[in-house]
PDB file of C-alpha atoms in Angstrom:
ATOM      1  CA  MET A   1     -55.339 181.850 -22.393  1.00  0.00           C
ATOM      2  CA  THR A   2     -58.119 180.203 -24.288  1.00  0.00           C
ATOM      3  CA  ILE A   3     -61.552 178.520 -23.898  1.00  0.00           C
ATOM      4  CA  ASP A   4     -61.700 175.219 -25.446  1.00  0.00           C
ATOM      5  CA  LEU A   5     -64.934 173.934 -27.146  1.00  0.00           C
ATOM      6  CA  LYS A   6     -65.584 170.559 -28.396  1.00  0.00           C
ATOM      7  CA  THR A   7     -67.703 169.834 -31.140  1.00  0.00           C
ATOM      8  CA  GLN A   8     -68.556 166.873 -33.383  1.00  0.00           C
ATOM      9  CA  PHE A   9     -66.050 168.010 -35.773  1.00  0.00           C
ATOM     10  CA  GLY A  10     -63.317 168.669 -33.636  1.00  0.00           C
ATOM     11  CA  GLN A  11     -61.748 171.147 -31.017  1.00  0.00           C
ATOM     12  CA  ILE A  12     -62.018 175.004 -31.285  1.00  0.00           C
ATOM     13  CA  GLU A  13     -60.261 177.110 -29.020  1.00  0.00           C
ATOM     14  CA  VAL A  14     -61.439 180.669 -28.507  1.00  0.00           C
ATOM     15  CA  SER A  15     -59.391 183.424 -26.977  1.00  0.00           C
ATOM     16  CA  LYS A  16     -61.005 185.117 -23.784  1.00  0.00           C
ATOM     17  CA  GLU A  17     -60.248 188.457 -25.218  1.00  0.00           C
ATOM     18  CA  VAL A  18     -62.590 187.385 -28.044  1.00  0.00           C
ATOM     19  CA  VAL A  19     -65.096 186.289 -25.388  1.00  0.00           C
ATOM     20  CA  ALA A  20     -64.705 189.640 -23.622  1.00  0.00           C
ATOM     21  CA  THR A  21     -64.818 191.723 -26.713  1.00  0.00           C
ATOM     22  CA  ILE A  22     -68.229 189.855 -27.685  1.00  0.00           C
ATOM     23  CA  ALA A  23     -69.667 190.356 -24.268  1.00  0.00           C
ATOM     24  CA  GLY A  24     -68.806 194.124 -23.876  1.00  0.00           C
ATOM     25  CA  GLY A  25     -70.171 194.741 -27.208  1.00  0.00           C
ATOM     26  CA  ALA A  26     -73.620 193.130 -26.341  1.00  0.00           C
ATOM     27  CA  ALA A  27     -73.500 194.904 -23.013  1.00  0.00           C
ATOM     28  CA  VAL A  28     -73.041 198.309 -24.442  1.00  0.00           C
ATOM     29  CA  ASP A  29     -76.022 197.779 -26.860  1.00  0.00           C
ATOM     30  CA  CYS A  30     -78.249 197.346 -24.101  1.00  0.00           C
ATOM     31  CA  TYR A  31     -80.569 200.303 -23.181  1.00  0.00           C
ATOM     32  CA  GLY A  32     -79.625 202.228 -19.835  1.00  0.00           C
ATOM     33  CA  ILE A  33     -75.619 201.393 -20.343  1.00  0.00           C
ATOM     34  CA  VAL A  34     -73.371 204.313 -20.745  1.00  0.00           C
ATOM     35  CA  GLY A  35     -70.436 202.171 -21.114  1.00  0.00           C
ATOM     36  CA  MET A  36     -67.952 199.758 -19.915  1.00  0.00           C
ATOM     37  CA  SER A  37     -65.507 200.609 -16.960  1.00  0.00           C
ATOM     38  CA  SER A  38     -62.530 199.155 -15.706  1.00  0.00           C
ATOM     39  CA  GLN A  39     -62.509 196.579 -12.899  1.00  0.00           C
ATOM     40  CA  LYS A  40     -59.824 198.691 -11.214  1.00  0.00           C
ATOM     41  CA  GLN A  41     -61.949 201.780 -11.020  1.00  0.00           C
ATOM     42  CA  LEU A  42     -62.621 201.804  -7.413  1.00  0.00           C
ATOM     43  CA  LYS A  43     -59.074 201.275  -6.449  1.00  0.00           C
ATOM     44  CA  ASP A  44     -57.963 203.929  -8.967  1.00  0.00           C
ATOM     45  CA  GLY A  45     -60.716 206.355  -7.856  1.00  0.00           C
ATOM     46  CA  LEU A  46     -61.311 206.935 -11.480  1.00  0.00           C
ATOM     47  CA  SER A  47     -64.534 206.971 -13.770  1.00  0.00           C
ATOM     48  CA  GLU A  48     -63.136 205.785 -16.880  1.00  0.00           C
ATOM     49  CA  LEU A  49     -65.216 204.712 -19.874  1.00  0.00           C
ATOM     50  CA  LEU A  50     -63.641 202.171 -22.056  1.00  0.00           C
ATOM     51  CA  ARG A  51     -63.519 202.147 -25.918  1.00  0.00           C
ATOM     52  CA  LYS A  52     -64.471 199.489 -28.137  1.00  0.00           C
ATOM     53  CA  GLU A  53     -60.775 197.868 -28.464  1.00  0.00           C
ATOM     54  CA  ASN A  54     -60.710 198.043 -24.547  1.00  0.00           C
ATOM     55  CA  PHE A  55     -63.797 196.192 -23.445  1.00  0.00           C
ATOM     56  CA  SER A  56     -61.441 193.298 -22.426  1.00  0.00           C
ATOM     57  CA  ARG A  57     -60.402 195.457 -19.144  1.00  0.00           C
ATOM     58  CA  GLY A  58     -64.023 195.877 -18.130  1.00  0.00           C
ATOM     59  CA  VAL A  59     -64.878 191.992 -18.620  1.00  0.00           C
ATOM     60  CA  VAL A  60     -63.202 189.093 -16.767  1.00  0.00           C
ATOM     61  CA  ILE A  61     -63.837 185.728 -17.955  1.00  0.00           C
ATOM     62  CA  ARG A  62     -63.340 182.974 -15.425  1.00  0.00           C
ATOM     63  CA  GLU A  63     -63.389 179.117 -15.919  1.00  0.00           C
ATOM     64  CA  GLU A  64     -64.345 176.697 -12.720  1.00  0.00           C
ATOM     65  CA  ASP A  65     -64.752 173.055 -13.097  1.00  0.00           C
ATOM     66  CA  ASP A  66     -65.629 173.572 -16.922  1.00  0.00           C
ATOM     67  CA  LEU A  67     -68.019 176.161 -16.102  1.00  0.00           C
ATOM     68  CA  VAL A  68     -67.577 179.872 -17.702  1.00  0.00           C
ATOM     69  CA  HIS A  69     -68.592 182.732 -15.211  1.00  0.00           C
ATOM     70  CA  ILE A  70     -68.173 186.368 -16.599  1.00  0.00           C
ATOM     71  CA  ASP A  71     -68.018 189.485 -14.502  1.00  0.00           C
ATOM     72  CA  MET A  72     -68.832 192.467 -16.095  1.00  0.00           C
ATOM     73  CA  TYR A  73     -68.223 196.144 -14.965  1.00  0.00           C
ATOM     74  CA  ILE A  74     -70.418 198.711 -15.965  1.00  0.00           C
ATOM     75  CA  ILE A  75     -71.803 202.406 -15.669  1.00  0.00           C
ATOM     76  CA  VAL A  76     -75.395 203.074 -16.163  1.00  0.00           C
ATOM     77  CA  SER A  77     -77.373 206.050 -17.142  1.00  0.00           C
ATOM     78  CA  TYR A  78     -78.961 208.170 -14.348  1.00  0.00           C
ATOM     79  CA  GLY A  79     -82.458 207.659 -13.989  1.00  0.00           C
ATOM     80  CA  THR A  80     -82.741 203.953 -15.393  1.00  0.00           C
ATOM     81  CA  LYS A  81     -83.675 201.082 -13.108  1.00  0.00           C
ATOM     82  CA  ILE A  82     -80.595 199.482 -12.328  1.00  0.00           C
ATOM     83  CA  SER A  83     -81.846 196.110 -11.580  1.00  0.00           C
ATOM     84  CA  GLU A  84     -83.624 196.079 -14.792  1.00  0.00           C
ATOM     85  CA  VAL A  85     -80.694 197.425 -16.782  1.00  0.00           C
ATOM     86  CA  ALA A  86     -78.397 194.648 -15.116  1.00  0.00           C
ATOM     87  CA  HIS A  87     -81.012 191.869 -15.990  1.00  0.00           C
ATOM     88  CA  ASN A  88     -81.012 193.107 -19.579  1.00  0.00           C
ATOM     89  CA  VAL A  89     -77.386 193.030 -19.867  1.00  0.00           C
ATOM     90  CA  GLN A  90     -77.096 189.604 -18.318  1.00  0.00           C
ATOM     91  CA  THR A  91     -79.647 188.042 -20.697  1.00  0.00           C
ATOM     92  CA  LYS A  92     -78.295 189.720 -23.933  1.00  0.00           C
ATOM     93  CA  VAL A  93     -74.665 188.635 -23.179  1.00  0.00           C
ATOM     94  CA  LYS A  94     -75.404 184.998 -22.197  1.00  0.00           C
ATOM     95  CA  TYR A  95     -77.617 185.005 -25.511  1.00  0.00           C
ATOM     96  CA  GLN A  96     -75.026 186.392 -27.735  1.00  0.00           C
ATOM     97  CA  LEU A  97     -72.227 184.250 -26.354  1.00  0.00           C
ATOM     98  CA  GLU A  98     -74.529 181.063 -27.017  1.00  0.00           C
ATOM     99  CA  GLN A  99     -75.583 182.288 -30.335  1.00  0.00           C
ATOM    100  CA  MET A 100     -71.870 183.557 -31.634  1.00  0.00           C
ATOM    101  CA  LEU A 101     -69.931 180.912 -30.042  1.00  0.00           C
ATOM    102  CA  GLY A 102     -71.970 178.156 -28.755  1.00  0.00           C
ATOM    103  CA  LEU A 103     -70.600 178.936 -25.311  1.00  0.00           C
ATOM    104  CA  VAL A 104     -72.801 177.828 -22.412  1.00  0.00           C
ATOM    105  CA  VAL A 105     -72.244 180.465 -19.876  1.00  0.00           C
ATOM    106  CA  ASP A 106     -72.857 179.473 -16.107  1.00  0.00           C
ATOM    107  CA  SER A 107     -73.400 183.111 -14.542  1.00  0.00           C
ATOM    108  CA  VAL A 108     -73.044 186.577 -15.681  1.00  0.00           C
ATOM    109  CA  ASN A 109     -72.134 188.854 -12.885  1.00  0.00           C
ATOM    110  CA  ILE A 110     -72.772 192.576 -12.956  1.00  0.00           C
ATOM    111  CA  PHE A 111     -71.013 195.284 -10.847  1.00  0.00           C
ATOM    112  CA  VAL A 112     -72.180 198.585 -11.475  1.00  0.00           C
ATOM    113  CA  GLN A 113     -69.243 200.913 -11.023  1.00  0.00           C
ATOM    114  CA  GLY A 114     -70.977 204.448 -11.577  1.00  0.00           C
ATOM    115  CA  VAL A 115     -73.949 206.342 -12.516  1.00  0.00           C
ATOM    116  CA  LYS A 116     -73.453 208.920 -15.222  1.00  0.00           C
ATOM    117  CA  VAL A 117     -76.121 211.822 -16.380  1.00  0.00           C
ATOM    118  CA  ASN A 118     -76.330 211.822 -20.276  1.00  0.00           C
ATOM    119  CA  ASN A 119     -76.242 215.233 -21.694  1.00  0.00           C
ATOM    120  CA  PRO A 120     -78.867 215.834 -24.206  1.00  0.00           C
TER     121      PRO A 120
END
C-alpha cells in the first residue's frame, strides 16, 4: 500500500513501509527511547526490541479521509519522564516526515509498551 502525494510536477507514491522506517528512525534518535516494540507485544507477552530493518512492525500508518495518522509502539528508558519523551517523539517524527517527504501528518499516537533499565 502506498501514500499518494500530489505536487506541482505530478504525483508521488511513497510506500507505507518507507514512512514507517523514517518514523521509527526518528523516534529511536530521541532521548529516553530504548527502542521500538512490536505492536502485538501485549498479546504475545514478549518484550522485544526491534532492529532497524523491522521498524515497520512497531509503526502503524493509517489513512482516514486524506489524513495520515501514525501509531508508534515504543519502550522507554527507566527514570525518564514518559510524557516528555512521548511529546519529543511526536514532535520529531512529525518534523522528519514533513521535511523528508513533504507529508502532512495529522496525528502521532504513542503507545508505551514497556520501561527498561539501561545497563551502564
